[in-house]
Amino acid sequence: MTEGPYFKSNSPERAALLTPDITGTKLVLTGNVLKKDCQPVARALLEFWQADDKGAYDNAGYTLRGHLFTDEAGRYHLETIMPGLYPGRTLHIHVEVQAPNGLVLTTQLFVPGDPHNQSDPIFDQKLLMTVQDAVDGKLATFNFVVN
Ligand code: FE
């Protein structure tokens, strides 16, 4: 899937993109990186970038940008906010996934039930996160499969 125009290299390594001044609905995204035979991929690189709750990317700094690595069981845990909407797109979070010494998988994650999904030319329902309400925001899961 397209990387889009807002990728920026050299993001900080961190599992929480929440900064003190951030606004919006808290989102905890967890899941696994797996091989096609369902074996976990440890130390897989996951790079995330997204718009803030008003639909704006931080192109000057690294707000809502970061990367992390899966643990020995192939699990990851990201704390962020629900992305905001910007013209021409539905809600989405950009992701790049790379197993150690593997190819980079560039993709996007989507939010179930958003009415803009129908009109977004890039939307793919295979990339819908599973999202549920939590006490202080949303809990989402998504598993990535890489070669
Ligand atoms: Fe985008």
mmCIF file of C-alpha atoms and ligand atoms in Angstrom:
data_model
loop_
_atom_site.group_PDB
_atom_site.id
_atom_site.type_symbol
_atom_site.label_atom_id
_atom_site.label_comp_id
_atom_site.label_asym_id
_atom_site.label_seq_id
_atom_site.Cartn_x
_atom_site.Cartn_y
_atom_site.Cartn_z
ATOM 1 C CA MET A 1 0.000 0.000 0.000
ATOM 2 C CA THR A 2 1.197 3.523 -0.651
ATOM 3 C CA GLU A 3 3.400 5.216 1.906
ATOM 4 C CA GLY A 4 1.759 8.557 1.134
ATOM 5 C CA PRO A 5 3.470 11.939 1.279
ATOM 6 C CA TYR A 6 3.991 12.220 5.041
ATOM 7 C CA PHE A 7 6.547 9.546 5.908
ATOM 8 C CA LYS A 8 9.594 10.908 7.674
ATOM 9 C CA SER A 9 12.710 8.877 8.479
ATOM 10 C CA ASN A 10 14.624 8.780 11.771
ATOM 11 C CA SER A 11 11.586 8.601 14.035
ATOM 12 C CA PRO A 12 12.283 7.995 17.727
ATOM 13 C CA GLU A 13 12.108 4.486 19.149
ATOM 14 C CA ARG A 14 9.171 4.475 21.561
ATOM 15 C CA ALA A 15 6.074 2.454 22.357
ATOM 16 C CA ALA A 16 4.046 5.491 23.406
ATOM 17 C CA LEU A 17 3.351 8.309 20.976
ATOM 18 C CA LEU A 18 1.396 10.161 23.646
ATOM 19 C CA THR A 19 3.017 13.488 24.399
ATOM 20 C CA PRO A 20 1.859 15.800 27.209
ATOM 21 C CA ASP A 21 0.037 18.220 24.907
ATOM 22 C CA ILE A 22 -1.694 15.587 22.819
ATOM 23 C CA THR A 23 -5.480 15.686 22.518
ATOM 24 C CA GLY A 24 -7.916 13.107 21.198
ATOM 25 C CA THR A 25 -9.136 9.627 22.068
ATOM 26 C CA LYS A 26 -6.470 7.362 23.523
ATOM 27 C CA LEU A 27 -5.829 4.227 21.477
ATOM 28 C CA VAL A 28 -3.852 1.203 22.616
ATOM 29 C CA LEU A 29 -2.933 -0.971 19.634
ATOM 30 C CA THR A 30 -1.518 -4.428 20.211
ATOM 31 C CA GLY A 31 -0.899 -7.508 18.117
ATOM 32 C CA ASN A 32 1.651 -9.881 16.701
ATOM 33 C CA VAL A 33 3.982 -10.101 13.760
ATOM 34 C CA LEU A 34 3.883 -13.614 12.338
ATOM 35 C CA LYS A 35 5.336 -15.587 9.477
ATOM 36 C CA LYS A 36 3.033 -17.340 7.038
ATOM 37 C CA ASP A 37 3.372 -20.537 9.096
ATOM 38 C CA CYS A 38 2.190 -18.557 12.169
ATOM 39 C CA GLN A 39 5.588 -18.601 13.849
ATOM 40 C CA PRO A 40 6.235 -15.333 15.714
ATOM 41 C CA VAL A 41 8.748 -12.830 14.376
ATOM 42 C CA ALA A 42 10.882 -11.493 17.216
ATOM 43 C CA ARG A 43 12.603 -8.108 16.844
ATOM 44 C CA ALA A 44 10.449 -7.106 13.879
ATOM 45 C CA LEU A 45 10.561 -3.377 13.238
ATOM 46 C CA LEU A 46 7.247 -1.530 13.293
ATOM 47 C CA GLU A 47 7.224 2.097 12.185
ATOM 48 C CA PHE A 48 4.060 4.127 12.822
ATOM 49 C CA TRP A 49 3.023 7.584 11.693
ATOM 50 C CA GLN A 50 -0.383 9.223 11.715
ATOM 51 C CA ALA A 51 -2.370 12.441 11.751
ATOM 52 C CA ASP A 52 -3.404 14.066 15.010
ATOM 53 C CA ASP A 53 -7.040 14.284 16.079
ATOM 54 C CA LYS A 54 -7.540 17.293 13.785
ATOM 55 C CA GLY A 55 -6.163 15.459 10.761
ATOM 56 C CA ALA A 56 -2.751 17.138 10.679
ATOM 57 C CA TYR A 57 0.655 15.456 10.392
ATOM 58 C CA ASP A 58 3.635 16.871 12.209
ATOM 59 C CA ASN A 59 6.041 17.440 9.324
ATOM 60 C CA ALA A 60 8.362 19.656 11.339
ATOM 61 C CA GLY A 61 8.830 17.326 14.314
ATOM 62 C CA TYR A 62 8.020 13.780 15.342
ATOM 63 C CA THR A 63 4.669 14.087 17.075
ATOM 64 C CA LEU A 64 2.709 10.861 16.502
ATOM 65 C CA ARG A 65 5.693 9.240 14.814
ATOM 66 C CA GLY A 66 7.755 6.436 16.241
ATOM 67 C CA HIS A 67 9.091 2.944 15.836
ATOM 68 C CA LEU A 68 9.365 -0.096 18.060
ATOM 69 C CA PHE A 69 10.316 -3.774 17.909
ATOM 70 C CA THR A 70 8.348 -6.918 18.667
ATOM 71 C CA ASP A 71 9.358 -8.946 21.710
ATOM 72 C CA GLU A 72 10.583 -12.550 21.662
ATOM 73 C CA ALA A 73 7.006 -13.785 21.186
ATOM 74 C CA GLY A 74 6.461 -11.453 18.224
ATOM 75 C CA ARG A 75 4.168 -9.128 20.176
ATOM 76 C CA TYR A 76 3.964 -5.350 19.990
ATOM 77 C CA HIS A 77 2.157 -2.713 22.063
ATOM 78 C CA LEU A 78 1.634 0.867 20.926
ATOM 79 C CA GLU A 79 -0.025 3.707 22.811
ATOM 80 C CA THR A 80 -1.342 6.495 20.634
ATOM 81 C CA ILE A 81 -4.549 8.348 19.798
ATOM 82 C CA MET A 82 -7.241 7.723 17.245
ATOM 83 C CA PRO A 83 -6.151 9.450 14.021
ATOM 84 C CA GLY A 84 -8.161 12.395 12.757
ATOM 85 C CA LEU A 85 -9.703 12.804 9.356
ATOM 86 C CA TYR A 86 -8.146 14.815 6.522
ATOM 87 C CA PRO A 87 -9.630 15.628 3.107
ATOM 88 C CA GLY A 88 -9.849 12.762 0.625
ATOM 89 C CA ARG A 89 -9.081 9.971 3.096
ATOM 90 C CA THR A 90 -10.727 7.873 5.756
ATOM 91 C CA LEU A 91 -9.276 7.321 9.224
ATOM 92 C CA HIS A 92 -5.949 5.488 8.991
ATOM 93 C CA ILE A 93 -2.626 4.812 10.667
ATOM 94 C CA HIS A 94 0.458 4.339 8.476
ATOM 95 C CA VAL A 95 2.692 1.383 9.277
ATOM 96 C CA GLU A 96 5.864 -0.156 7.949
ATOM 97 C CA VAL A 97 6.731 -3.663 9.116
ATOM 98 C CA GLN A 98 10.074 -5.331 8.612
ATOM 99 C CA ALA A 99 11.245 -8.689 9.922
ATOM 100 C CA PRO A 100 14.982 -8.803 10.681
ATOM 101 C CA ASN A 101 16.735 -8.817 7.298
ATOM 102 C CA GLY A 102 13.316 -8.875 5.602
ATOM 103 C CA LEU A 103 11.656 -6.666 3.047
ATOM 104 C CA VAL A 104 9.728 -3.605 4.203
ATOM 105 C CA LEU A 105 5.956 -4.063 4.177
ATOM 106 C CA THR A 106 4.309 -0.654 3.805
ATOM 107 C CA THR A 107 0.653 -0.602 4.727
ATOM 108 C CA GLN A 108 -2.112 1.274 6.548
ATOM 109 C CA LEU A 109 -4.588 0.312 9.254
ATOM 110 C CA PHE A 110 -8.244 1.309 9.188
ATOM 111 C CA VAL A 111 -11.028 1.816 11.710
ATOM 112 C CA PRO A 112 -14.164 -0.311 11.464
ATOM 113 C CA GLY A 113 -17.459 1.489 11.036
ATOM 114 C CA ASP A 114 -16.070 4.783 9.811
ATOM 115 C CA PRO A 115 -18.429 6.036 7.091
ATOM 116 C CA HIS A 116 -15.514 7.433 5.083
ATOM 117 C CA ASN A 117 -14.195 3.894 4.486
ATOM 118 C CA GLN A 118 -16.669 3.474 1.615
ATOM 119 C CA SER A 119 -15.384 6.466 -0.336
ATOM 120 C CA ASP A 120 -11.654 6.073 0.329
ATOM 121 C CA PRO A 121 -9.843 4.788 -2.792
ATOM 122 C CA ILE A 122 -7.121 3.158 -0.686
ATOM 123 C CA PHE A 123 -9.330 1.499 1.945
ATOM 124 C CA ASP A 124 -9.080 -2.294 2.204
ATOM 125 C CA GLN A 125 -11.213 -4.201 4.680
ATOM 126 C CA LYS A 126 -8.421 -6.736 5.188
ATOM 127 C CA LEU A 127 -6.620 -3.924 6.990
ATOM 128 C CA LEU A 128 -9.347 -3.129 9.507
ATOM 129 C CA MET A 129 -8.196 -3.124 13.096
ATOM 130 C CA THR A 130 -10.387 -4.856 15.663
ATOM 131 C CA VAL A 131 -11.461 -1.990 17.915
ATOM 132 C CA GLN A 132 -13.326 -2.026 21.221
ATOM 133 C CA ASP A 133 -14.116 0.586 23.843
ATOM 134 C CA ALA A 134 -11.907 0.782 26.922
ATOM 135 C CA VAL A 135 -12.251 2.700 30.171
ATOM 136 C CA ASP A 136 -10.174 5.612 28.908
ATOM 137 C CA GLY A 137 -10.298 5.277 25.133
ATOM 138 C CA LYS A 138 -10.092 2.418 22.648
ATOM 139 C CA LEU A 139 -8.324 -0.933 22.514
ATOM 140 C CA ALA A 140 -7.365 -2.188 19.069
ATOM 141 C CA THR A 141 -5.612 -5.258 17.730
ATOM 142 C CA PHE A 142 -4.017 -6.150 14.419
ATOM 143 C CA ASN A 143 -1.734 -9.021 13.431
ATOM 144 C CA PHE A 144 0.769 -8.613 10.590
ATOM 145 C CA VAL A 145 1.942 -11.539 8.462
ATOM 146 C CA VAL A 146 5.254 -11.226 6.657
ATOM 147 C CA ASN A 147 7.286 -13.512 4.437
HETATM 148 FE FE FE B 1 -2.045 9.505 5.724
#
